[in-house]
Amino acid sequence: MKAYLAIFGILALLALVPFVTASNVVLNFLVMALLIALAGQGWNLLAGYGGQYSFGHAAFFGTGAYATAILQVRYDVNAWLGLVIGISAGGAVGAVIGGMTFRSGLKGSYFSLVTLAFAEVLRIIASVAPITGAGVGTLIKLDLRPEAFQFQSRAPFYWIALAFVGVSLIVVRVIEESRFGAYLVAIRENEDAAKALGVNTFAVKLTAMIISAAITASAGCFYAQYFLFIDAPIAYGPWISIDALLAPIVGGVGTLFGPLIGALVIKILGEATKLLTGGAPGLDLVIYGAVLIAVVSLAPRGIVGLLRRALQQEYNHG
C-alpha cells in the first residue's frame, strides 16, 4: 500500500500546480516532462524490468500519433476514440516487432539495433506515404471543445497528461507485484535459467513489449492532440527514443518513479543549459550531454538509486 499511497500523493501534489500558476510556459514545460515520463515508463517496463533494451520506441510513439491524427483528419473519427485506437495501434506494432524479434531469438545489441531499424523504416514510409501527408505532415483542425480533445487553456492538457502518467505508474506497480513481473525480472537476470525453470520467455517478453508499446503510443497520441501537428521527423525521429531511454536511466532504470524523476531532471537541465549558453548554437547540447554523462557516471543506478543509498547510509548511522 505504501507504493500506491506514494503514487497518489505525488499525483495529488502535481495536480495542484495549475492552481499555483497559470503560466503557459510553466505548464507547457511540465506537460512535455510528463510526456517524456510517459514514454520513458513504457521503455522502462521493457528494458528496466525485462532487460530488453530498445533503441526504437519512436516506432510506437509515432504510430500512436499518426493513427489518432489520420483518423480525425481523414475519417472524421472522434479524437477520444482516435486516442483509444492509436494506443491499440501502437500495441499492435509492438506485437509485430516483438513477435518477429523474439521468435528469431534476438537479444542484446541485436535486438536494440533491430528496433532502431524498424523505427527508421517507419519514418521513411511516413515521409513519403500520401495518407500521412508525406513530407508536409498532418495538421489536425483547430476545434477548441473538450469533445474534440482540445481546450482553451493548458491546464486540462496538463491534468490529462498527469492522469496518463498516473495510470502508467499503477500499471507498472501492479506488474511489479504480479507473477508476470517476477518472470520478467527473472528473464532480465538470466533468460536461460528462467526458461529452464519453465517460464515461457517468448510469451512474457512479447506481453511486456505490447504493454510497453501501448504506453509509449499513448504519449504519441497525446503529443499529436497537444500540438495538432505531426510529421515523420517528429513522430518517428530519434529524439523521442533518446528521451524515452534517458529519463529512466537518469532517474533509475527498473524503478517505479525513475522515469518521472528522470524526465523532470533532463527537462530542467535542457532548459537551464539553453539559458546559460544564450544564443550559441549547439553549445547547450554539449553542456547538456556533459552533465548527463556526469550524472550517469556518478549515479549508475540513477537518482532513485542515489537517494536509496543515502537513506540506507543514514539508517545505518542512526
XYZ file of C-alpha atoms in Angstrom:
318
model
C 0.000 0.000 0.000
C 2.924 2.372 0.623
C 3.761 2.413 -3.088
C 0.174 3.210 -4.070
C -0.063 5.911 -1.410
C 3.172 7.385 -2.766
C 1.751 7.347 -6.306
C -1.485 9.076 -5.319
C 0.363 11.509 -3.052
C 2.733 12.606 -5.822
C -0.099 12.845 -8.357
C -2.210 14.925 -5.962
C 0.718 17.251 -5.322
C 1.450 17.709 -9.019
C -2.255 18.217 -9.768
C -2.166 21.402 -7.686
C 0.348 23.131 -9.969
C -2.245 24.866 -12.224
C -3.815 26.356 -9.103
C -0.449 27.801 -8.097
C 0.497 29.206 -11.501
C -1.401 29.800 -14.731
C 1.795 30.447 -16.715
C 1.653 28.715 -20.090
C 5.450 28.495 -20.054
C 5.464 26.505 -16.810
C 2.528 24.301 -17.795
C 3.982 23.603 -21.243
C 7.305 22.671 -19.639
C 5.573 20.259 -17.253
C 3.358 18.789 -19.974
C 6.436 17.948 -22.047
C 8.169 16.490 -18.985
C 5.124 14.314 -18.281
C 5.001 13.225 -21.913
C 8.651 12.140 -21.748
C 7.979 10.415 -18.415
C 5.113 8.502 -20.036
C 7.235 7.355 -22.981
C 10.054 6.602 -20.531
C 7.785 4.436 -18.403
C 6.968 2.392 -21.485
C 10.672 1.917 -22.204
C 11.384 1.231 -18.536
C 8.908 -1.648 -18.378
C 10.538 -3.450 -21.287
C 14.187 -2.587 -20.589
C 14.357 -1.802 -16.878
C 12.310 -4.773 -15.728
C 12.697 -7.129 -18.689
C 16.255 -6.362 -19.801
C 15.216 -5.828 -23.458
C 16.935 -2.572 -24.398
C 15.151 -0.867 -27.275
C 16.573 1.988 -29.350
C 13.412 2.354 -31.403
C 10.499 3.269 -29.163
C 9.794 6.044 -31.662
C 8.083 3.294 -33.689
C 5.313 3.111 -31.085
C 5.198 6.815 -30.308
C 4.862 7.708 -33.974
C 2.283 5.036 -34.709
C 0.053 6.291 -31.911
C 0.480 9.899 -33.045
C -0.222 9.221 -36.708
C -3.136 6.867 -36.013
C -5.050 9.391 -33.915
C -4.237 12.277 -36.293
C -5.128 10.443 -39.504
C -8.396 9.114 -38.068
C -9.505 12.637 -37.179
C -8.330 14.408 -40.326
C -9.230 11.854 -42.989
C -12.076 9.843 -41.454
C -13.725 12.318 -39.031
C -13.275 9.948 -36.092
C -13.784 11.497 -32.659
C -10.482 12.445 -31.007
C -11.158 10.411 -27.864
C -11.980 7.312 -29.898
C -8.916 8.043 -32.019
C -6.870 8.079 -28.824
C -8.021 4.561 -27.918
C -7.401 3.298 -31.440
C -3.992 4.984 -31.537
C -2.924 3.273 -28.310
C -4.169 -0.051 -29.687
C -2.292 0.545 -32.953
C 0.921 1.160 -31.011
C 0.395 -2.067 -29.084
C -0.224 -3.918 -32.368
C 3.060 -2.624 -33.820
C 4.750 -3.748 -30.610
C 3.239 -7.202 -31.089
C 4.526 -7.399 -34.665
C 8.044 -6.198 -33.844
C 8.213 -8.283 -30.672
C 6.879 -11.379 -32.388
C 9.452 -11.139 -35.161
C 12.460 -10.317 -32.972
C 11.760 -12.608 -30.031
C 10.766 -15.510 -32.265
C 14.108 -15.080 -34.035
C 15.890 -15.189 -30.677
C 17.413 -11.715 -30.994
C 18.933 -10.412 -27.757
C 21.118 -7.596 -26.502
C 22.584 -5.265 -29.093
C 20.949 -7.207 -31.942
C 17.504 -6.542 -30.500
C 18.391 -2.880 -29.894
C 19.552 -2.348 -33.468
C 16.549 -4.107 -34.983
C 14.121 -1.895 -33.023
C 16.075 1.140 -34.230
C 15.811 -0.151 -37.793
C 12.037 -0.597 -37.510
C 11.631 2.988 -36.302
C 13.751 4.264 -39.187
C 11.794 2.243 -41.754
C 8.524 3.634 -40.406
C 9.989 7.157 -40.564
C 10.899 6.726 -44.225
C 7.468 5.297 -45.074
C 5.695 8.132 -43.241
C 7.791 10.731 -45.077
C 6.557 9.555 -48.497
C 3.134 7.957 -47.883
C 0.165 10.097 -49.037
C -2.007 9.043 -46.082
C 0.444 10.604 -43.606
C 0.762 13.804 -45.618
C 4.223 12.714 -46.787
C 6.786 15.467 -46.208
C 4.124 18.062 -45.378
C 2.800 16.169 -42.361
C -0.702 16.013 -40.888
C -2.398 19.054 -39.361
C -5.370 18.494 -37.047
C -8.139 21.062 -37.399
C -8.466 23.539 -34.556
C -11.670 22.805 -32.624
C -11.498 24.173 -29.089
C -14.034 21.847 -27.492
C -13.467 19.156 -24.847
C -15.322 16.678 -27.103
C -12.562 17.209 -29.663
C -9.820 16.759 -27.025
C -8.952 20.461 -27.322
C -9.136 23.076 -24.597
C -8.908 26.838 -24.142
C -6.044 26.595 -21.626
C -3.048 24.364 -20.909
C -4.367 23.202 -17.527
C -6.737 20.448 -18.819
C -3.949 19.100 -21.035
C -1.661 19.060 -18.009
C -4.161 17.123 -15.892
C -4.801 14.633 -18.679
C -1.053 14.071 -19.168
C -0.720 13.630 -15.404
C -3.572 11.109 -15.456
C -1.802 9.137 -18.199
C 1.389 9.071 -16.138
C -0.619 8.017 -13.077
C -2.185 5.106 -14.951
C 1.239 4.017 -16.218
C 2.617 4.116 -12.660
C -0.245 1.967 -11.396
C 0.145 -0.491 -14.284
C 3.877 -0.882 -13.613
C 3.280 -1.228 -9.868
C 0.684 -3.961 -10.435
C 3.159 -5.745 -12.720
C 5.879 -5.413 -10.072
C 3.706 -7.312 -7.591
C 2.498 -9.961 -10.056
C 3.893 -13.298 -11.118
C 4.312 -11.859 -14.584
C 6.587 -9.180 -13.107
C 8.640 -11.829 -11.328
C 9.027 -13.713 -14.620
C 10.068 -10.505 -16.352
C 12.801 -9.791 -13.791
C 13.934 -13.434 -13.969
C 14.359 -13.064 -17.735
C 16.343 -9.884 -17.200
C 18.688 -11.582 -14.754
C 19.147 -14.853 -16.638
C 16.856 -15.757 -19.505
C 18.267 -19.269 -19.961
C 17.771 -20.079 -16.276
C 14.218 -18.727 -16.399
C 13.468 -20.877 -19.424
C 14.936 -23.933 -17.678
C 12.562 -23.318 -14.756
C 9.574 -23.460 -17.086
C 8.974 -19.769 -17.817
C 7.535 -19.146 -21.272
C 10.077 -16.448 -22.057
C 8.679 -15.685 -25.501
C 5.169 -15.034 -24.185
C 6.435 -12.943 -21.249
C 8.687 -10.773 -23.412
C 6.008 -10.345 -26.066
C 3.420 -9.301 -23.475
C 5.880 -6.801 -21.985
C 6.597 -5.459 -25.468
C 2.899 -4.933 -26.194
C 2.237 -3.142 -22.884
C 5.401 -1.067 -23.305
C 4.413 -0.116 -26.851
C 0.878 0.831 -25.795
C 2.165 3.105 -23.006
C 4.584 4.829 -25.378
C 1.882 5.092 -28.062
C -0.346 6.928 -25.582
C 2.397 9.571 -25.346
C 2.358 9.861 -29.137
C -1.432 10.237 -29.223
C -1.249 12.953 -26.602
C 1.546 14.761 -28.467
C -0.481 14.883 -31.685
C -3.503 16.231 -29.848
C -1.489 18.749 -27.870
C 0.366 20.294 -30.812
C -2.252 19.481 -33.502
C 0.510 18.601 -35.948
C 2.662 15.595 -36.671
C 5.211 14.743 -39.362
C 7.740 11.961 -39.920
C 10.768 13.551 -38.165
C 8.642 14.316 -35.102
C 6.708 11.055 -34.987
C 9.486 8.595 -35.764
C 12.543 10.761 -35.131
C 15.329 9.650 -32.784
C 14.555 12.426 -30.264
C 11.744 10.513 -28.558
C 13.661 7.204 -28.497
C 16.571 9.022 -26.827
C 14.390 10.866 -24.313
C 12.432 7.701 -23.551
C 15.589 5.846 -22.518
C 17.391 8.821 -20.942
C 14.572 9.544 -18.479
C 14.672 6.132 -16.758
C 18.470 5.905 -16.993
C 18.891 9.248 -15.236
C 16.030 8.636 -12.817
C 16.679 4.960 -12.156
C 16.242 2.013 -14.529
C 13.854 -0.640 -13.274
C 12.342 1.619 -10.610
C 8.761 2.822 -10.395
C 9.400 6.558 -10.152
C 12.673 6.629 -12.110
C 11.152 7.769 -15.445
C 9.161 10.583 -13.831
C 12.105 11.890 -11.813
C 14.462 11.498 -14.778
C 12.097 13.300 -17.163
C 11.835 16.287 -14.833
C 15.627 16.385 -14.368
C 16.538 16.181 -18.059
C 13.948 18.826 -18.961
C 15.290 21.153 -16.261
C 18.858 20.503 -17.423
C 17.873 21.150 -21.022
C 16.204 24.467 -20.276
C 18.960 25.552 -17.861
C 21.730 24.920 -20.399
C 19.819 26.933 -23.035
C 19.571 29.864 -20.640
C 23.246 29.637 -19.652
C 24.579 29.455 -23.196
C 22.354 32.161 -24.647
C 22.158 32.036 -28.413
C 25.309 29.974 -29.051
C 24.103 27.228 -31.424
C 24.854 23.707 -30.256
C 26.724 24.718 -27.094
C 23.722 23.982 -24.904
C 23.673 20.416 -26.260
C 27.366 19.958 -25.422
C 26.856 21.099 -21.823
C 23.643 19.096 -21.580
C 25.436 15.948 -22.759
C 28.377 16.501 -20.384
C 26.055 16.909 -17.404
C 24.139 13.778 -18.351
C 27.364 11.782 -18.641
C 28.388 13.044 -15.201
C 25.027 12.049 -13.712
C 25.189 8.567 -15.214
C 28.839 8.129 -14.124
C 28.297 9.280 -10.553
C 24.936 7.568 -10.143
C 24.907 4.399 -12.311
C 21.607 3.360 -10.697
C 20.093 6.753 -11.312
C 18.819 9.372 -8.946
C 16.491 6.896 -7.244
C 19.462 4.606 -6.531
C 21.434 7.563 -5.184
C 18.582 8.513 -2.856
C 18.176 4.923 -1.674
C 21.880 4.681 -0.909
C 21.806 7.956 1.035
C 18.778 6.813 3.037
C 20.423 3.448 3.749
C 23.578 5.131 4.984
C 21.537 7.449 7.161
C 19.659 4.451 8.563
C 22.903 2.573 9.286
C 24.416 5.583 11.066
C 21.213 6.016 13.041
